[in-house]
mmCIF file of C-alpha atoms in Angstrom:
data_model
loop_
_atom_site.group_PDB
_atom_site.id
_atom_site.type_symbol
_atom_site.label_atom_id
_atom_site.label_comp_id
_atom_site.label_asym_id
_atom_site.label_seq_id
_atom_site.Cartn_x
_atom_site.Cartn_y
_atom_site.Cartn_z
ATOM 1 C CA UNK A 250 -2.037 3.780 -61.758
ATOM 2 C CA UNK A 251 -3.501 3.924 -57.958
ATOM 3 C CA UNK A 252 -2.544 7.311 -56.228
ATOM 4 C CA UNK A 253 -2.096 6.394 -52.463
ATOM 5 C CA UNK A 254 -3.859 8.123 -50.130
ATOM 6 C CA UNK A 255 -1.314 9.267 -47.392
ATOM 7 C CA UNK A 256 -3.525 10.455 -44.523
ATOM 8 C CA UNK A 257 -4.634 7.103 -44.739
ATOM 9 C CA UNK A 258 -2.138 5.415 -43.340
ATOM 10 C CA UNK A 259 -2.071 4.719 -39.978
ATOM 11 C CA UNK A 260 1.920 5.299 -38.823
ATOM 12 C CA UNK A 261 3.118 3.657 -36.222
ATOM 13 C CA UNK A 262 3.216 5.436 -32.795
ATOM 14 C CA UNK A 263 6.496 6.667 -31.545
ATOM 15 C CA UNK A 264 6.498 6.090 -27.619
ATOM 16 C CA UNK A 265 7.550 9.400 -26.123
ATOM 17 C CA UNK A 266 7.707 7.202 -22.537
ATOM 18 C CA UNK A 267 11.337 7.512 -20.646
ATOM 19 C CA UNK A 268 12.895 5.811 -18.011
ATOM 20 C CA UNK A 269 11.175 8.075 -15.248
ATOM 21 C CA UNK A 270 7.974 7.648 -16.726
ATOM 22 C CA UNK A 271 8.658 3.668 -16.423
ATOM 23 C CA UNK A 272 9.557 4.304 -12.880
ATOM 24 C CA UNK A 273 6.224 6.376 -12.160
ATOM 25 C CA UNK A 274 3.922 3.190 -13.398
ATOM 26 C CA UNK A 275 6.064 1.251 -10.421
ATOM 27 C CA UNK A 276 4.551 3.914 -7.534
ATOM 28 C CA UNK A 277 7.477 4.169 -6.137
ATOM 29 C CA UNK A 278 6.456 5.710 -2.902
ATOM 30 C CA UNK A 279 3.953 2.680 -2.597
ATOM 31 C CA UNK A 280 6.489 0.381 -3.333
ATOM 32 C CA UNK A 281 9.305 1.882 -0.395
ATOM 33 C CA UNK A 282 6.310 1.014 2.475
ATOM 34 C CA UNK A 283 6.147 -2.154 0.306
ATOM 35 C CA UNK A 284 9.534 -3.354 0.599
ATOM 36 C CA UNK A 285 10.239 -1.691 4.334
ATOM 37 C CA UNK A 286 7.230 -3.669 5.637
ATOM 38 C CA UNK A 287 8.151 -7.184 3.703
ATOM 39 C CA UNK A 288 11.989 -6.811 4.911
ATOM 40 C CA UNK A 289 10.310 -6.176 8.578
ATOM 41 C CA UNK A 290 8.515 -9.910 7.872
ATOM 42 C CA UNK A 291 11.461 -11.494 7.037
ATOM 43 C CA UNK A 292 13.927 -10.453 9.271
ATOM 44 C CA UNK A 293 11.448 -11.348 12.214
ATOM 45 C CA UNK A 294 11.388 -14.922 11.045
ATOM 46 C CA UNK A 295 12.683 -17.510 13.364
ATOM 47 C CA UNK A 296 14.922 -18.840 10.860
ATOM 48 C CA UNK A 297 18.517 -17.984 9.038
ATOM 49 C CA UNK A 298 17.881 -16.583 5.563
ATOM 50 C CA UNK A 299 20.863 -16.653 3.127
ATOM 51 C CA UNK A 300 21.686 -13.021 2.159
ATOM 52 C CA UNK A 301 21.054 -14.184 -1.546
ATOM 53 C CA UNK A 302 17.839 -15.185 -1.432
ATOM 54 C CA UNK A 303 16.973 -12.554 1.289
ATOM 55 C CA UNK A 304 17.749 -9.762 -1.801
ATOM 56 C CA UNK A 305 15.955 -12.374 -4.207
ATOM 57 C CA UNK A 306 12.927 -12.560 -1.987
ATOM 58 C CA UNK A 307 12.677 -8.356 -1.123
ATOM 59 C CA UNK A 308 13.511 -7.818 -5.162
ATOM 60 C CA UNK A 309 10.781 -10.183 -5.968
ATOM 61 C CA UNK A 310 8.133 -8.173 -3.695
ATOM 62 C CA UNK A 311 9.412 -4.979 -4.613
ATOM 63 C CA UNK A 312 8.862 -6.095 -8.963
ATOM 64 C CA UNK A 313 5.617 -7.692 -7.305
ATOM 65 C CA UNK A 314 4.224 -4.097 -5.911
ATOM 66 C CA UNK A 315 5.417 -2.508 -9.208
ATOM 67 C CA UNK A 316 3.702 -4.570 -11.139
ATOM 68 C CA UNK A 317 0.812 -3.551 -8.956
ATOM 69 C CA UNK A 318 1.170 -0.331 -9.658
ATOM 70 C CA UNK A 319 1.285 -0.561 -13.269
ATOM 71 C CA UNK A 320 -1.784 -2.557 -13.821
ATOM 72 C CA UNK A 321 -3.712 -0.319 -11.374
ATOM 73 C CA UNK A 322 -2.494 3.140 -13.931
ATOM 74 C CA UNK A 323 -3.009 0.819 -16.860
ATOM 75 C CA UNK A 324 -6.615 0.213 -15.852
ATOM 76 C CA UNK A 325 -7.490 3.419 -14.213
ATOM 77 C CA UNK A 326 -6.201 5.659 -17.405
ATOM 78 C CA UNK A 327 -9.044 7.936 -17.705
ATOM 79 C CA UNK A 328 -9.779 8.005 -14.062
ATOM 80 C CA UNK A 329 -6.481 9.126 -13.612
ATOM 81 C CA UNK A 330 -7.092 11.444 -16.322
ATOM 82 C CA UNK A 331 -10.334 13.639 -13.940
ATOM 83 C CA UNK A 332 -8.457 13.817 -10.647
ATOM 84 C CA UNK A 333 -5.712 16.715 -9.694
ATOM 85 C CA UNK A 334 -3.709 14.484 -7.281
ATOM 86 C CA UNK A 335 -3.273 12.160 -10.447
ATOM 87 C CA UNK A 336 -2.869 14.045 -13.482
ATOM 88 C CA UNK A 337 0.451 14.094 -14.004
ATOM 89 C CA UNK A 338 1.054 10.088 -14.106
ATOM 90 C CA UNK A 339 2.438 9.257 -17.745
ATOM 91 C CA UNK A 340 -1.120 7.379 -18.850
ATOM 92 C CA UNK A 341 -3.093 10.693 -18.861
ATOM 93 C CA UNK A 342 -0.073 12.636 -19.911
ATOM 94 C CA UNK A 343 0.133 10.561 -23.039
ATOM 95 C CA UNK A 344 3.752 9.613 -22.777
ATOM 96 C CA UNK A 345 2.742 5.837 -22.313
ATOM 97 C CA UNK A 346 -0.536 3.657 -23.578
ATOM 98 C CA UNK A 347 -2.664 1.597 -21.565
ATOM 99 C CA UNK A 348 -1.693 -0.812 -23.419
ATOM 100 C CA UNK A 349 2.249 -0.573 -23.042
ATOM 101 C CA UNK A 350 1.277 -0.288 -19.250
ATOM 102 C CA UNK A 351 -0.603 -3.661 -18.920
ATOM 103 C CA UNK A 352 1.944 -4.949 -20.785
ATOM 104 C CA UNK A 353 4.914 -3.972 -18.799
ATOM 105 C CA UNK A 354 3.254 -4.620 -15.237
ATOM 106 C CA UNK A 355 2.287 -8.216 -16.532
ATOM 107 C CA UNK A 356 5.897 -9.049 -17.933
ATOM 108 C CA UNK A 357 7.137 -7.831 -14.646
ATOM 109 C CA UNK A 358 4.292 -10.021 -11.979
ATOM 110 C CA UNK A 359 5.500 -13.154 -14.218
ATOM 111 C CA UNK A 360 9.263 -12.552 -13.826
ATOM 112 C CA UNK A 361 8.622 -11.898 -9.894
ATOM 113 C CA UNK A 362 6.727 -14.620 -9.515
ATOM 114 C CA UNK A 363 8.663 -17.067 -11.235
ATOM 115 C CA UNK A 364 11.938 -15.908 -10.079
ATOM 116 C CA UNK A 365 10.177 -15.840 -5.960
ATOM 117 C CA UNK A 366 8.832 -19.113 -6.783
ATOM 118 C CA UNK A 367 12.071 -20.686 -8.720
ATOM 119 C CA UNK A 368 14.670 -19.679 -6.406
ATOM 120 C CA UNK A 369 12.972 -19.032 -3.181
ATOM 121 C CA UNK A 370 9.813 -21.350 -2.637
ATOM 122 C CA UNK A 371 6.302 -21.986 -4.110
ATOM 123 C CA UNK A 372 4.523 -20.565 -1.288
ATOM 124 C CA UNK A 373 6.111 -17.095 -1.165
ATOM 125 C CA UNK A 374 5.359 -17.250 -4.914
ATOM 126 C CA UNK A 375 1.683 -18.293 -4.804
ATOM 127 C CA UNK A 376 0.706 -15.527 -1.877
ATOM 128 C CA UNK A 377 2.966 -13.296 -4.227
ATOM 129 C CA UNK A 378 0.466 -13.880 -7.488
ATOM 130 C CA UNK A 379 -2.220 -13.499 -5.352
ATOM 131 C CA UNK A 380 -1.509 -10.251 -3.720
ATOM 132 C CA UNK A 381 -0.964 -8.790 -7.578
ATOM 133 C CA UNK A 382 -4.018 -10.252 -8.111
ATOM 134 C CA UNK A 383 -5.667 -9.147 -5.821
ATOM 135 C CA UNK A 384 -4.471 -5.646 -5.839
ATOM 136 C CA UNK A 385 -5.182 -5.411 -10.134
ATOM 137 C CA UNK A 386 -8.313 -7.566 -10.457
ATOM 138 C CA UNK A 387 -10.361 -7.733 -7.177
ATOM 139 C CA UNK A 388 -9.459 -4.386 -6.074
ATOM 140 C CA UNK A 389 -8.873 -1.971 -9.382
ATOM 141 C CA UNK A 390 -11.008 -3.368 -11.826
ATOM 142 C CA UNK A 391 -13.835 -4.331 -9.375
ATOM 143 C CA UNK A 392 -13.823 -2.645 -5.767
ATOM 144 C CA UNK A 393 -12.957 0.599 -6.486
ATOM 145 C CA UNK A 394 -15.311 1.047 -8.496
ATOM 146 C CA UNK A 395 -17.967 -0.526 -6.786
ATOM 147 C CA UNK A 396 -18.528 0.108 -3.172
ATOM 148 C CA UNK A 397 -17.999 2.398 -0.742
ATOM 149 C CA UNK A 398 -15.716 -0.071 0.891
ATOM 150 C CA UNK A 399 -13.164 -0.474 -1.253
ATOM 151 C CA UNK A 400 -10.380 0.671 0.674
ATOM 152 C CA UNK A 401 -11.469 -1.535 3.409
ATOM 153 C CA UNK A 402 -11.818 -4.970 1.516
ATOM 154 C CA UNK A 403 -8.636 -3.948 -1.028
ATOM 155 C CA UNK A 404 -6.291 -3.247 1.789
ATOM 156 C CA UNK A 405 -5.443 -6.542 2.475
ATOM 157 C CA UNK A 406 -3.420 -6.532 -0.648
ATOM 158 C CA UNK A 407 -1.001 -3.694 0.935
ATOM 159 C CA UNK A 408 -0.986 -5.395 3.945
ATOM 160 C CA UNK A 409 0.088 -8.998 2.050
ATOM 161 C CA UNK A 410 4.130 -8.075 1.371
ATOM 162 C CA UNK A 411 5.607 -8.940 5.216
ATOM 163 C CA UNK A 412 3.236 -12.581 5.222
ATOM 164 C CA UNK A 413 4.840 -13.034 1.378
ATOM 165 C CA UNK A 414 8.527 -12.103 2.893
ATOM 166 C CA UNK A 415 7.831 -14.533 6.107
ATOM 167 C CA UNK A 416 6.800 -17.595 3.700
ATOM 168 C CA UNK A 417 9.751 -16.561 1.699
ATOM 169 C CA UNK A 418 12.042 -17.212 4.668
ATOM 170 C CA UNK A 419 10.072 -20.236 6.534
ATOM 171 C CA UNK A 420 7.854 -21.684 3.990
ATOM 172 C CA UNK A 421 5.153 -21.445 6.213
ATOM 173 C CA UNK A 422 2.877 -19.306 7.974
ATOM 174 C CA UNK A 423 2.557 -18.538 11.575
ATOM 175 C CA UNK A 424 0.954 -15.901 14.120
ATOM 176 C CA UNK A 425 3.743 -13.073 13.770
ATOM 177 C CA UNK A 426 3.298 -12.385 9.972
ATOM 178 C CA UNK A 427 -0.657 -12.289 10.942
ATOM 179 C CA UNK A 428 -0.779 -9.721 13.185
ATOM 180 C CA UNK A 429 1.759 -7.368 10.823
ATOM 181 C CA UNK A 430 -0.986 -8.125 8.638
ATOM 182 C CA UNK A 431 -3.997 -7.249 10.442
ATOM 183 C CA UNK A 432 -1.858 -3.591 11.435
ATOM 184 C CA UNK A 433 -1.598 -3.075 7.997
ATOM 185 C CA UNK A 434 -5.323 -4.098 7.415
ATOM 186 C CA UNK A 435 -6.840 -1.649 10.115
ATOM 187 C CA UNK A 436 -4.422 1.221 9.362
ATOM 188 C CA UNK A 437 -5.362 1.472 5.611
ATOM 189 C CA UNK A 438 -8.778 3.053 5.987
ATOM 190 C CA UNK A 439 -8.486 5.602 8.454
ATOM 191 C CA UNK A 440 -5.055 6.256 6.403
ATOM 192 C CA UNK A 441 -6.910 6.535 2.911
ATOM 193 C CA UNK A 442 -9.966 7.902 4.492
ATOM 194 C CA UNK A 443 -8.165 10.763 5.683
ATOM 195 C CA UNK A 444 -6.767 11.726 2.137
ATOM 196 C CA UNK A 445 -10.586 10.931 0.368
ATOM 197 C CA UNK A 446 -11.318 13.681 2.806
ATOM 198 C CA UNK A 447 -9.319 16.250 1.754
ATOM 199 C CA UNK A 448 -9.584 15.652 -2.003
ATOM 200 C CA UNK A 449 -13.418 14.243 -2.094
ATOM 201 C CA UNK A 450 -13.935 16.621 -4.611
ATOM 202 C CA UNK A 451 -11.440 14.864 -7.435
ATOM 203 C CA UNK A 452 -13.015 11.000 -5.990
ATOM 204 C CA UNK A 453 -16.566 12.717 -7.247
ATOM 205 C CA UNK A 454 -15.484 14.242 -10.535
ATOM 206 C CA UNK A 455 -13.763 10.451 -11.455
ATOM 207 C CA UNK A 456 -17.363 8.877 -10.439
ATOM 208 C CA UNK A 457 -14.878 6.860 -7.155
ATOM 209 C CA UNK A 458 -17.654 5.825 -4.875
ATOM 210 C CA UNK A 459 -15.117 6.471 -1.547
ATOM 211 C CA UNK A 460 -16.800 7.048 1.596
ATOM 212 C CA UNK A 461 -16.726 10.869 1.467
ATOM 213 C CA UNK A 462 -18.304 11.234 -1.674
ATOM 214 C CA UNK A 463 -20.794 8.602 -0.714
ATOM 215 C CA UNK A 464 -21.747 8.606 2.934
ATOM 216 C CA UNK A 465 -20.597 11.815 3.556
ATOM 217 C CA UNK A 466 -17.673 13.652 5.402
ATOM 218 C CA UNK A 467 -19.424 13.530 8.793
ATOM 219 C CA UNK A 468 -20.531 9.383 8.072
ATOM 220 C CA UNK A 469 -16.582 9.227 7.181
ATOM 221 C CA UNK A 470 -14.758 10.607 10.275
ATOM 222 C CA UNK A 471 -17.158 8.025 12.778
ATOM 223 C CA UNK A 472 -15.640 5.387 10.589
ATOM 224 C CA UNK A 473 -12.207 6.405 10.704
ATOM 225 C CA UNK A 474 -12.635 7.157 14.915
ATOM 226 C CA UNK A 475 -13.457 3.766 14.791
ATOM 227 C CA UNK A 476 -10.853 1.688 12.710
ATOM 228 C CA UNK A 477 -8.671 4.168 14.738
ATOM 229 C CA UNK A 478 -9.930 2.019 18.016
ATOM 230 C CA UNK A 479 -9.566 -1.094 16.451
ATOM 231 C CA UNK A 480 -5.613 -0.374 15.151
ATOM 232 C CA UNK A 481 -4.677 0.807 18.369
ATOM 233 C CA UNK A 482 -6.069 -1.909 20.329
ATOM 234 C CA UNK A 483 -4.569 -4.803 17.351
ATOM 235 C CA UNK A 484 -1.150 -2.698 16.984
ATOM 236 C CA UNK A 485 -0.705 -3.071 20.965
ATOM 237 C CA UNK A 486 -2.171 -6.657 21.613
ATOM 238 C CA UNK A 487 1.244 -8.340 20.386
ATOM 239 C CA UNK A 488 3.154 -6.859 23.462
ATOM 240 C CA UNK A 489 0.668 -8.868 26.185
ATOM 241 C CA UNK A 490 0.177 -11.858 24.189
ATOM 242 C CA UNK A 491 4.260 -12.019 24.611
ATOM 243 C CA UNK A 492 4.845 -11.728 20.230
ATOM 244 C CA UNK A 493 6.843 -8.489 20.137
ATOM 245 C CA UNK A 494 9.289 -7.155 23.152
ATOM 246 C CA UNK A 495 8.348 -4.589 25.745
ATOM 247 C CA UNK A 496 10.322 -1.945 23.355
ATOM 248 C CA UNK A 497 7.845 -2.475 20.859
ATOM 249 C CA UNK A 498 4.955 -2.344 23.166
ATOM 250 C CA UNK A 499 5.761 0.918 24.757
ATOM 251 C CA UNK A 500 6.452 2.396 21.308
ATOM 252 C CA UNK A 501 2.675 1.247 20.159
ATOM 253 C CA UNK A 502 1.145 3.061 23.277
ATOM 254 C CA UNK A 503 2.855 5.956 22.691
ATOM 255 C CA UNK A 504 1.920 6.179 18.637
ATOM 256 C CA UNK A 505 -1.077 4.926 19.520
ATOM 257 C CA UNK A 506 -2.077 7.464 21.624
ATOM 258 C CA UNK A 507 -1.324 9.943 19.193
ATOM 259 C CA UNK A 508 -3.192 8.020 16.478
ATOM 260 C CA UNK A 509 -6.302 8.140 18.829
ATOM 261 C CA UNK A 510 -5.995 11.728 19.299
ATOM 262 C CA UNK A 511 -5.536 13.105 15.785
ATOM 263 C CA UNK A 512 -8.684 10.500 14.959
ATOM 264 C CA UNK A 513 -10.714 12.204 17.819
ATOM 265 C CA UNK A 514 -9.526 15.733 16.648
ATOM 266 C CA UNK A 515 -11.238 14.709 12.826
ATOM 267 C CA UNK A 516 -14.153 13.474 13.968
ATOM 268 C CA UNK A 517 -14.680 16.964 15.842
ATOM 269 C CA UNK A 518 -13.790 19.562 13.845
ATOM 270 C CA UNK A 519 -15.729 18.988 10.848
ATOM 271 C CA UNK A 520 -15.720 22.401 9.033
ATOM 272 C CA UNK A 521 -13.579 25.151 7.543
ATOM 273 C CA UNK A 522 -9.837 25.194 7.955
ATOM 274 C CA UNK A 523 -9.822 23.803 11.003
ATOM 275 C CA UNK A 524 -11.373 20.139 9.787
ATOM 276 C CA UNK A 525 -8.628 20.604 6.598
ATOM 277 C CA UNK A 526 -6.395 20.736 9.312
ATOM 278 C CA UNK A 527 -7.388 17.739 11.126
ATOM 279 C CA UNK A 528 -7.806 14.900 7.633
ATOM 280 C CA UNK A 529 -4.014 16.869 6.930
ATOM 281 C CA UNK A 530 -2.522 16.072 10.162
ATOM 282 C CA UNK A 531 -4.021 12.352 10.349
ATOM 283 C CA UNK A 532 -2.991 11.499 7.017
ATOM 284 C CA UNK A 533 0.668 12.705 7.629
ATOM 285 C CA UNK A 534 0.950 11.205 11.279
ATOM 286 C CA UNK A 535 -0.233 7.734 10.114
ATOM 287 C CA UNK A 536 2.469 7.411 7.462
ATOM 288 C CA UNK A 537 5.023 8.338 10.834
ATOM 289 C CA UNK A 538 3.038 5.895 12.881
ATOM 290 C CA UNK A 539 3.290 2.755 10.667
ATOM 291 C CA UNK A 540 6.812 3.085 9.583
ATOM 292 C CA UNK A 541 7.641 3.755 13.572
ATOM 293 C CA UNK A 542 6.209 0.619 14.471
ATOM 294 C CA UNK A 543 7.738 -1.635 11.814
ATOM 295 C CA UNK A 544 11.320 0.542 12.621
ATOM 296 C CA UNK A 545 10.914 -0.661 16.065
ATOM 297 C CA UNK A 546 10.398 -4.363 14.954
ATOM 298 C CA UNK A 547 13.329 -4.270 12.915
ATOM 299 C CA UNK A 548 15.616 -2.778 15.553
ATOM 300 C CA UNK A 549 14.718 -5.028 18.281
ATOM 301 C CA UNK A 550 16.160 -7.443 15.482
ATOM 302 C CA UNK A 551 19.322 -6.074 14.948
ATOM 303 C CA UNK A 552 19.886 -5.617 18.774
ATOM 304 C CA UNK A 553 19.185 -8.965 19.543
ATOM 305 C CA UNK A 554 22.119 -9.616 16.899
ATOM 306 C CA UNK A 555 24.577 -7.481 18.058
ATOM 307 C CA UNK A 556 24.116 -7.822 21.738
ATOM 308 C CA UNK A 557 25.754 -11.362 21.997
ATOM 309 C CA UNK A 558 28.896 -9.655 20.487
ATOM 310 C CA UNK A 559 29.104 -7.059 23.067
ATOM 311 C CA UNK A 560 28.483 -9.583 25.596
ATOM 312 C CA UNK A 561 31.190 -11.878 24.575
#
């Protein structure tokens, strides 16, 4: 008679995960400046989009940026694990796996691609698979790690969801979507930048090569002066070249101004509470200044909709 060895076996593990922890692995604050920016994209398209597959198309971006999100934890586990600001994600907390992460955020980019592709059109759906690409592969499992300028390259993938919602509406491509792109693109770095600042310490003790850690805080507010220049000047070049209305332009002076000025105010005060200050105050005014912009797209919209009624 064979006695059985209990602590040998191997029970199964009970998930502990709930339906907020789910949630977290989506990022949902990531995924709100997702799906603001993609419904900006589509309602600027010259075209009628049938409510339907307007809701199918944000949905599809929305799953798409969750999806995102929960490859990016499922990868970066025991990063997560070393840094303060990310601690408290489920992954490090042990309420979900690695495993059961991947394996959620790749059930849910197949069902939003599909469904985009399916019921909306193959070329939303293709830029779709490649933003999520993009965004898990190119930029989590290889940038981030990698170079200094990660941020810079991997930004394109959070600045991919209003060209995705414009294909979704025309099929196509076209200038607009571009530039919405390329203000997304310049705004990410001095954005991130700000925040690698401020909590260079936790990008060091995870081994993150970001610029801070690096080149060095003083290397790192030049850089961000600099994309500063560059988003100000591609934010406001729409208004001239006659792409956006003069509400729009006067708006983008105005932010952009202040974007210029809190950039200028990091790159000089570069020590003690004062330079703490300065990363804070860029970091929280860039959030304002993006979402202003895009507001102002989206209302010159919804004016130009109205005003025919008051008219008549």
């Amino acid at each position: 008679m064979s006695v059985v060895d209990h602590n040998a076996i191997e029970l199964p593990r009970i998930s502990e995960a709930e339906v907020g922890d789910y949630i977290a692995l989506l990022k949902p604050r990531v995924m709100s400046l997702v799906i603001f920016t993609a419904l900006v994209g589509l309602m600027i398209a010259p075209v009628h989009v049938h409510p339907v597959l307007a809701f199918t198309s944000i949905l599809c971006i929305a799953v798409g940026a969750g999806a995102s999100g929960a490859l990016n934890m499922a990868y970066e586990g025991d990063v997560d694990a070393l840094m303060t600001r990310t601690a408290n994600r489920p992954i490090p907390r042990g309420r979900i796996t690695q495993t059961e992460a991947a394996a959620f955020g790749i059930t849910l980019a197949f069902f939003s691609v599909m469904t985009l592709g399916i019921l909306v059109n193959w070329v939303a759906g293709a830029l779709l698979a490649f933003t999520i690409f993009f965004y898990a592969v190119v930029y989590t499992m290889w940038l981030k790690r990698w170079t200094a300028q990660n941020i810079v390259i991997g930004g394109a993938a959070g600045a991919l969801p209003p060209v995705v919602a414009w294909a979704a509406a025309t099929g196509s491509l076209s200038v607009e979507p571009i530039l919405l792109f390329l203000i997304i693109f310049f705004w990410t770095p001095p954005h991130f930048w700000a925040l690698a600042l401020f909590r260079s310490d936790d990008y060091a003790r995870a081994g993150i090569p970001m610029l801070p850690v690096v080149a060095g805080p003083d290397a790192t507010r030049l850089q961000i002066l600099l994309y500063t220049i560059v988003l100000v000047a591609i934010a406001l070049a729409p208004w001239p070249l006659g792409y956006f209305d003069a509400i729009y332009g006067v708006t983008s002076l105005v932010l952009g101004a202040g974007m210029l000025w809190l950039a200028i105010e990091v790159y000089r005060r570069r020590e003690g509470t004062a330079a703490n200050r300065a990363t804070r105050r860029l970091f929280a005014f860039s959030i304002l200044y993006l979402f202003a912009l895009f507001a102002v797209l989206l209302a010159e919209v919804v004016v130009r909709a109205i005003a025919p009624v008051f008219i008549g």
